[in-house]
Structure formats: C-alpha cells, structure tokens
Amino acid sequence: MDTLRLASDSLDKSGRAYADWEVLANVRNPIVSSCGVEVTPTSRLTDPTSFSYIVVVGGLLKVMEPVDAATFDYLKQANEARVALIGICTGTFILAEAGLLRAHRTCVSWLHFAEFQRRFPHQQARPDRLFHLDRRIGSCAGGSSVADLAAAIVRRHINARAERNALNFLQIDKARPSSHVQASRSPLYGGSDQRIKAALIFMESYTEDAVPISQLAAEVGLSRRQLERLFQAELKSSPALVYRKVRLERAKRLVVETRAPMLEIAIETGFENASHFSRSFREHFGYAPSTLRLAA
C-alpha cells in the first residue's frame, strides 16, 4: 500500500491521483495481526469488479479457519468476474484452499513451502522466487518482496516514472525482478551465483522426495552438464554431493531438535532405511545419530 501511495502522490501529500485502495473484510471491527497491531477495515466486501486487484494477506498457519465462508465466496465471485487475485505470504494458502491457484505456479516462501506441499500436493509451487505475477493471478513470498511486486504492478498500470517515485521514497535503489532468488535460510555452501542459490533452496525444500539433478537444473534454467560445471566452479563439488550434504544437515537438525524415531528421520530426509541413514550420517559427521541425540 505504501508503494501505491507513493506512486500515486506528488510532494509527499499522500494523494491518490493514480491509484486508490480499500482494506476489505467481512467485519467492521479491527483485525488483530499476529504481532498485535490492529488493522481497521475501510470497506465491507463490496462489488469485486470495482477493483483491478484483490490482494489476500495471510496470517498464522496454525489458525484453522483464517477467513469465513463469506470471504471464500467473495474471492470465488471475484475470480468468476475475472478480477485479478494476489496472495501475499500465507495468503496463497487461502487462495489455494479456495481452488483459485490451479493454473498458477505459486511462489511460496521457503519457510512455508513444506507445509504448502503437504496441504496442496497437486498445486504447482516453487520456493525460490520472490513473486510470480500472471495476467490475473499473483503470489508473493512476503517480506520486502511485497514492495517489488507492488512496483511491478505500478509499472504495468501507471508508468515507470511513478514506480521510480515510489522506490525513491521507500529508499529502494531498484525493484528486484520476479525471478530474483529468495534469501535462503542457510548460506552453508556459499556461492554468489543466483542459480546456485536457487538450486540450494530447491534442495532444502525437497529433502524427502529428492528431485533428480536434471530436473533441478531445468528449474534454474540450465542443463544438467551446465549445472554440474557451475557447482564445480563455485563450490568445488557436484550437485549430487551437495544435495546429500543438505539432506544430512536437515537430518542432523531433526535428530537434535525432535524426538522423532531414526526411521522417521531417515524417510523424511530421503534415505532408504534407518541403517542406510545411520551409515551415511556416521560417514559424514564422524559419529552416529544416536550418539548425537544422547549428547543433546
């Protein structure tokens, strides 16, 4: 909203010359966010065709019913009227639950990717991009990438000058493209190449059902041979070996942080059985997973 405000403004007067917006909800009372800040709706669920975009902002995933039936119906009505819909952060879960993302390859934060796969196993999704904006459907990983998505919308519907005005006021040098790679949780393996960072995020997101190296390469726009050469040049290792290390690091965290049986951890990190997992773990770390758990 700040990006829209600044793109619509001149001389920092919070004008709405080129864009307008409402905070929609099916209630009039303030909605309490997870950090305790209350957001007061400015409009009920009015005619969806009066908007160019309807953006769903998500909350905590542990809330069983994040929106009511009337809101689900409203989103479906907007979709039928061909109004563009965007899911921000966990807002993508709400759109997916309503069945509105089937033709869209959803951009999901790596932090929520495993849960998204669990809930929507048949929905295409990727955990490496900042946002994805089709003609009528959009999704965004959240965080600062919301400003990048908003800048793309401003550029599409207003002009490049309005986009620059907004970014200047936001102290953002340049909007990142949708293909920009999310910041990974773990810089374990270094490498400055964006394609390596994207590949590592995919590896960390697919530890149970390992993705073939050829598919991993295609996801980042390379052939298998090109990806292997890139890994050797940047990390002095093959993608397959790095992938194995990623799975073992994940297993190590599960051994220390959970009480899950070793067989369950083995399966969750892509090993055939507990003995194969224990043998690989000992070869890599120098001690058995049971020894690590006992020490922890």
CSV table of C-alpha atoms in Angstrom, one decimal:
chain,number,residue,atom,x,y,z
A,1,MET,CA,0.0,0.0,0.0
A,2,ASP,CA,2.9,2.3,0.7
A,3,THR,CA,4.2,1.7,-2.8
A,4,LEU,CA,0.8,2.5,-4.3
A,5,ARG,CA,0.5,5.6,-2.1
A,6,LEU,CA,3.9,7.0,-3.1
A,7,ALA,CA,3.4,6.1,-6.8
A,8,SER,CA,0.1,8.0,-6.7
A,9,ASP,CA,1.5,11.0,-5.0
A,10,SER,CA,3.4,14.2,-5.6
A,11,LEU,CA,5.3,16.2,-3.0
A,12,ASP,CA,4.6,13.5,-0.3
A,13,LYS,CA,1.0,14.6,0.4
A,14,SER,CA,-0.4,11.1,0.4
A,15,GLY,CA,-2.6,11.8,-2.6
A,16,ARG,CA,-4.4,9.2,-4.6
A,17,ALA,CA,-4.0,10.7,-8.1
A,18,TYR,CA,-3.2,7.5,-10.0
A,19,ALA,CA,-4.4,4.6,-7.7
A,20,ASP,CA,-6.9,4.0,-4.9
A,21,TRP,CA,-7.4,1.2,-2.4
A,22,GLU,CA,-9.5,-0.2,0.4
A,23,VAL,CA,-8.9,-2.6,3.3
A,24,LEU,CA,-11.6,-5.2,2.8
A,25,ALA,CA,-13.1,-7.5,5.4
A,26,ASN,CA,-16.4,-9.2,6.2
A,27,VAL,CA,-16.4,-7.5,9.6
A,28,ARG,CA,-16.2,-3.9,10.7
A,29,ASN,CA,-14.2,-4.5,13.9
A,30,PRO,CA,-10.4,-4.2,13.9
A,31,ILE,CA,-8.5,-7.3,12.9
A,32,VAL,CA,-5.6,-8.1,15.2
A,33,SER,CA,-2.4,-9.2,13.4
A,34,SER,CA,0.0,-11.8,14.8
A,35,CYS,CA,2.2,-9.0,16.2
A,36,GLY,CA,-0.7,-7.3,18.0
A,37,VAL,CA,-1.2,-4.4,15.6
A,38,GLU,CA,-4.9,-3.8,14.9
A,39,VAL,CA,-6.0,-3.1,11.3
A,40,THR,CA,-9.4,-1.5,10.8
A,41,PRO,CA,-11.2,-2.4,7.6
A,42,THR,CA,-12.3,0.6,5.4
A,43,SER,CA,-14.9,-1.3,3.5
A,44,ARG,CA,-17.1,-4.4,3.6
A,45,LEU,CA,-16.9,-7.0,0.8
A,46,THR,CA,-18.2,-4.7,-1.9
A,47,ASP,CA,-18.6,-5.4,-5.6
A,48,PRO,CA,-15.3,-7.0,-6.6
A,49,THR,CA,-15.5,-5.6,-10.2
A,50,SER,CA,-14.7,-2.2,-8.7
A,51,PHE,CA,-11.1,-3.3,-8.2
A,52,SER,CA,-8.3,-4.1,-10.5
A,53,TYR,CA,-6.7,-6.4,-7.9
A,54,ILE,CA,-7.9,-8.0,-4.7
A,55,VAL,CA,-4.9,-8.9,-2.5
A,56,VAL,CA,-5.2,-11.5,0.2
A,57,VAL,CA,-2.8,-11.0,3.2
A,58,GLY,CA,-2.2,-14.2,5.2
A,59,GLY,CA,-1.7,-14.7,8.9
A,60,LEU,CA,-0.5,-17.6,11.1
A,61,LEU,CA,-0.9,-21.0,9.6
A,62,LYS,CA,-1.9,-22.6,12.9
A,63,VAL,CA,-5.3,-20.7,12.7
A,64,MET,CA,-7.7,-23.4,11.4
A,65,GLU,CA,-10.2,-21.1,9.7
A,66,PRO,CA,-8.3,-17.9,8.7
A,67,VAL,CA,-11.3,-16.5,6.8
A,68,ASP,CA,-15.0,-17.2,7.0
A,69,ALA,CA,-17.2,-18.8,4.3
A,70,ALA,CA,-18.5,-15.4,3.1
A,71,THR,CA,-14.9,-14.3,2.3
A,72,PHE,CA,-14.2,-17.5,0.4
A,73,ASP,CA,-17.3,-17.0,-1.6
A,74,TYR,CA,-16.3,-13.4,-2.3
A,75,LEU,CA,-12.9,-14.5,-3.6
A,76,LYS,CA,-14.6,-17.1,-5.9
A,77,GLN,CA,-17.0,-14.4,-7.1
A,78,ALA,CA,-14.1,-12.1,-7.9
A,79,ASN,CA,-12.4,-14.9,-9.8
A,80,GLU,CA,-15.5,-15.6,-11.8
A,81,ALA,CA,-15.7,-11.9,-12.6
A,82,ARG,CA,-12.1,-12.1,-13.9
A,83,VAL,CA,-10.8,-9.7,-11.2
A,84,ALA,CA,-7.1,-10.3,-10.6
A,85,LEU,CA,-6.2,-12.0,-7.3
A,86,ILE,CA,-2.9,-12.0,-5.4
A,87,GLY,CA,-1.8,-14.0,-2.4
A,88,ILE,CA,0.8,-12.3,-0.1
A,89,CYS,CA,2.9,-14.7,2.1
A,90,THR,CA,0.4,-17.2,3.6
A,91,GLY,CA,-2.4,-15.5,1.7
A,92,THR,CA,-1.5,-18.0,-1.0
A,93,PHE,CA,-2.8,-20.8,1.3
A,94,ILE,CA,-6.2,-19.1,1.4
A,95,LEU,CA,-6.4,-18.8,-2.4
A,96,ALA,CA,-5.2,-22.4,-2.8
A,97,GLU,CA,-7.9,-23.6,-0.3
A,98,ALA,CA,-10.5,-21.8,-2.4
A,99,GLY,CA,-9.2,-23.6,-5.5
A,100,LEU,CA,-8.2,-20.4,-7.3
A,101,LEU,CA,-4.5,-21.2,-8.0
A,102,ARG,CA,-4.8,-24.3,-10.1
A,103,ALA,CA,-3.4,-22.7,-13.3
A,104,HIS,CA,-0.8,-20.7,-11.4
A,105,ARG,CA,2.7,-21.8,-10.3
A,106,THR,CA,2.6,-20.4,-6.8
A,107,CYS,CA,5.5,-18.6,-5.3
A,108,VAL,CA,5.8,-19.6,-1.7
A,109,SER,CA,8.4,-18.7,0.9
A,110,TRP,CA,10.9,-21.5,1.6
A,111,LEU,CA,9.8,-21.1,5.2
A,112,HIS,CA,6.2,-22.3,4.4
A,113,PHE,CA,7.0,-24.4,1.3
A,114,ALA,CA,6.9,-27.8,3.0
A,115,GLU,CA,3.5,-27.0,4.7
A,116,PHE,CA,2.1,-25.8,1.4
A,117,GLN,CA,3.1,-29.0,-0.3
A,118,ARG,CA,1.6,-31.0,2.5
A,119,ARG,CA,-1.8,-29.2,2.2
A,120,PHE,CA,-1.9,-28.8,-1.5
A,121,PRO,CA,0.1,-31.7,-3.0
A,122,HIS,CA,-1.3,-31.2,-6.5
A,123,GLN,CA,-0.6,-27.5,-6.7
A,124,GLN,CA,2.4,-26.3,-8.6
A,125,ALA,CA,4.7,-24.2,-6.4
A,126,ARG,CA,8.3,-23.1,-6.2
A,127,PRO,CA,10.2,-21.9,-3.1
A,128,ASP,CA,13.0,-19.9,-4.7
A,129,ARG,CA,11.3,-16.8,-6.4
A,130,LEU,CA,10.3,-13.5,-4.8
A,131,PHE,CA,6.9,-13.3,-6.6
A,132,HIS,CA,5.0,-14.5,-9.7
A,133,LEU,CA,2.5,-12.4,-11.5
A,134,ASP,CA,0.4,-13.8,-14.3
A,135,ARG,CA,-2.2,-11.9,-16.2
A,136,ARG,CA,-4.9,-12.5,-13.5
A,137,ILE,CA,-3.2,-14.3,-10.6
A,138,GLY,CA,-0.2,-13.4,-8.4
A,139,SER,CA,1.6,-14.8,-5.5
A,140,CYS,CA,4.4,-13.4,-3.3
A,141,ALA,CA,6.8,-14.8,-0.8
A,142,GLY,CA,6.2,-11.9,1.6
A,143,GLY,CA,8.6,-9.7,3.5
A,144,SER,CA,10.3,-6.9,1.4
A,145,SER,CA,9.4,-8.7,-1.8
A,146,VAL,CA,5.9,-7.2,-1.4
A,147,ALA,CA,7.4,-3.8,-2.5
A,148,ASP,CA,8.9,-5.4,-5.6
A,149,LEU,CA,5.6,-6.9,-6.5
A,150,ALA,CA,3.8,-3.6,-6.0
A,151,ALA,CA,6.4,-1.9,-8.1
A,152,ALA,CA,5.7,-4.3,-11.0
A,153,ILE,CA,2.0,-3.5,-10.7
A,154,VAL,CA,2.7,0.2,-10.7
A,155,ARG,CA,4.9,-0.1,-13.7
A,156,ARG,CA,2.3,-2.2,-15.5
A,157,HIS,CA,-0.7,0.0,-14.8
A,158,ILE,CA,0.7,3.6,-14.2
A,159,ASN,CA,4.2,4.2,-15.6
A,160,ALA,CA,7.9,3.8,-15.0
A,161,ARG,CA,8.1,7.4,-13.6
A,162,ALA,CA,5.5,6.6,-10.8
A,163,GLU,CA,7.5,3.4,-10.0
A,164,ARG,CA,10.7,5.4,-9.6
A,165,ASN,CA,9.0,8.0,-7.5
A,166,ALA,CA,7.7,5.3,-5.1
A,167,LEU,CA,11.0,3.4,-4.9
A,168,ASN,CA,12.9,6.7,-4.2
A,169,PHE,CA,10.7,7.5,-1.3
A,170,LEU,CA,11.0,3.9,0.0
A,171,GLN,CA,14.8,4.2,-0.1
A,172,ILE,CA,14.9,1.2,-2.6
A,173,ASP,CA,17.6,1.6,-5.3
A,174,LYS,CA,16.0,-0.7,-7.8
A,175,ALA,CA,13.0,-3.1,-7.8
A,176,ARG,CA,14.0,-6.7,-7.9
A,177,PRO,CA,12.5,-8.8,-10.7
A,178,SER,CA,10.2,-11.7,-10.1
A,179,SER,CA,13.0,-14.1,-10.9
A,180,HIS,CA,15.2,-12.8,-8.1
A,181,VAL,CA,16.1,-15.6,-5.7
A,182,GLN,CA,14.7,-15.6,-2.2
A,183,ALA,CA,17.2,-15.2,0.7
A,184,SER,CA,17.9,-18.7,1.8
A,185,ARG,CA,17.8,-19.8,5.5
A,186,SER,CA,21.3,-21.2,5.3
A,187,PRO,CA,24.4,-19.9,3.5
A,188,LEU,CA,26.1,-23.2,4.3
A,189,TYR,CA,27.6,-23.7,0.9
A,190,GLY,CA,28.5,-20.2,-0.2
A,191,GLY,CA,28.5,-19.3,-3.9
A,192,SER,CA,27.4,-16.0,-5.3
A,193,ASP,CA,25.6,-17.2,-8.4
A,194,GLN,CA,21.9,-16.7,-8.2
A,195,ARG,CA,21.3,-20.1,-10.0
A,196,ILE,CA,23.3,-21.9,-7.3
A,197,LYS,CA,21.3,-20.1,-4.6
A,198,ALA,CA,18.0,-21.2,-6.3
A,199,ALA,CA,19.3,-24.7,-6.6
A,200,LEU,CA,20.2,-24.8,-2.9
A,201,ILE,CA,16.7,-23.6,-1.9
A,202,PHE,CA,15.2,-26.4,-4.1
A,203,MET,CA,17.4,-28.9,-2.4
A,204,GLU,CA,16.5,-27.7,1.1
A,205,SER,CA,12.8,-27.8,0.1
A,206,TYR,CA,12.9,-31.3,-1.3
A,207,THR,CA,14.7,-33.5,1.2
A,208,GLU,CA,12.2,-36.3,1.5
A,209,ASP,CA,11.5,-36.8,-2.2
A,210,ALA,CA,14.8,-35.9,-3.8
A,211,VAL,CA,14.5,-34.0,-7.2
A,212,PRO,CA,16.6,-35.5,-10.0
A,213,ILE,CA,19.6,-33.4,-10.8
A,214,SER,CA,18.4,-32.9,-14.4
A,215,GLN,CA,15.1,-31.5,-13.1
A,216,LEU,CA,16.9,-29.3,-10.6
A,217,ALA,CA,19.0,-27.9,-13.4
A,218,ALA,CA,15.9,-27.2,-15.5
A,219,GLU,CA,14.2,-25.4,-12.6
A,220,VAL,CA,17.1,-22.9,-12.6
A,221,GLY,CA,17.3,-22.6,-16.4
A,222,LEU,CA,20.3,-24.9,-17.1
A,223,SER,CA,21.1,-28.3,-18.5
A,224,ARG,CA,22.5,-30.9,-16.1
A,225,ARG,CA,26.0,-30.5,-17.5
A,226,GLN,CA,25.9,-26.8,-17.1
A,227,LEU,CA,24.7,-27.1,-13.5
A,228,GLU,CA,27.4,-29.6,-12.7
A,229,ARG,CA,30.1,-27.3,-14.2
A,230,LEU,CA,28.7,-24.3,-12.3
A,231,PHE,CA,28.8,-26.2,-9.0
A,232,GLN,CA,32.3,-27.4,-9.6
A,233,ALA,CA,33.4,-23.8,-10.4
A,234,GLU,CA,31.7,-22.2,-7.5
A,235,LEU,CA,31.6,-24.8,-4.8
A,236,LYS,CA,34.2,-27.3,-5.9
A,237,SER,CA,31.7,-30.1,-5.6
A,238,SER,CA,29.0,-31.8,-7.6
A,239,PRO,CA,25.3,-31.0,-7.2
A,240,ALA,CA,24.6,-34.6,-6.1
A,241,LEU,CA,27.2,-34.4,-3.3
A,242,VAL,CA,25.9,-31.1,-2.1
A,243,TYR,CA,22.4,-32.4,-2.2
A,244,ARG,CA,23.4,-35.3,0.0
A,245,LYS,CA,25.0,-32.8,2.5
A,246,VAL,CA,21.9,-30.7,2.5
A,247,ARG,CA,19.8,-33.8,3.4
A,248,LEU,CA,22.2,-34.8,6.2
A,249,GLU,CA,22.3,-31.3,7.6
A,250,ARG,CA,18.5,-31.5,7.7
A,251,ALA,CA,18.7,-34.9,9.4
A,252,LYS,CA,21.1,-33.5,12.0
A,253,ARG,CA,18.6,-30.8,12.9
A,254,LEU,CA,15.8,-33.3,13.3
A,255,VAL,CA,18.0,-35.6,15.5
A,256,VAL,CA,18.8,-32.7,17.8
A,257,GLU,CA,15.5,-30.7,17.8
A,258,THR,CA,12.9,-33.5,17.8
A,259,ARG,CA,12.1,-36.9,19.4
A,260,ALA,CA,11.2,-38.5,16.1
A,261,PRO,CA,12.4,-42.1,15.6
A,262,MET,CA,15.5,-42.6,13.5
A,263,LEU,CA,13.5,-44.4,10.8
A,264,GLU,CA,11.1,-41.5,10.5
A,265,ILE,CA,14.0,-39.1,10.2
A,266,ALA,CA,15.6,-41.3,7.6
A,267,ILE,CA,12.5,-41.3,5.4
A,268,GLU,CA,12.0,-37.6,5.8
A,269,THR,CA,15.5,-36.9,4.6
A,270,GLY,CA,15.3,-39.3,1.6
A,271,PHE,CA,17.2,-42.3,2.9
A,272,GLU,CA,16.1,-45.9,2.1
A,273,ASN,CA,16.0,-47.1,5.7
A,274,ALA,CA,17.4,-46.4,9.2
A,275,SER,CA,20.6,-48.4,8.7
A,276,HIS,CA,21.4,-46.6,5.4
A,277,PHE,CA,20.8,-43.3,7.1
A,278,SER,CA,22.9,-44.1,10.2
A,279,ARG,CA,25.8,-45.3,8.0
A,280,SER,CA,25.7,-42.1,5.8
A,281,PHE,CA,25.4,-39.9,8.9
A,282,ARG,CA,28.4,-41.5,10.5
A,283,GLU,CA,30.5,-41.2,7.3
A,284,HIS,CA,29.7,-37.5,7.0
A,285,PHE,CA,29.8,-36.3,10.7
A,286,GLY,CA,32.1,-38.9,12.2
A,287,TYR,CA,29.6,-40.2,14.8
A,288,ALA,CA,26.3,-41.9,14.8
A,289,PRO,CA,22.9,-40.0,15.0
A,290,SER,CA,22.1,-41.9,18.2
A,291,THR,CA,25.3,-40.6,19.8
A,292,LEU,CA,24.4,-37.0,18.8
A,293,ARG,CA,20.9,-37.3,20.3
A,294,LEU,CA,22.2,-38.7,23.5
A,295,ALA,CA,24.7,-35.8,23.8
A,296,ALA,CA,22.0,-33.3,23.0
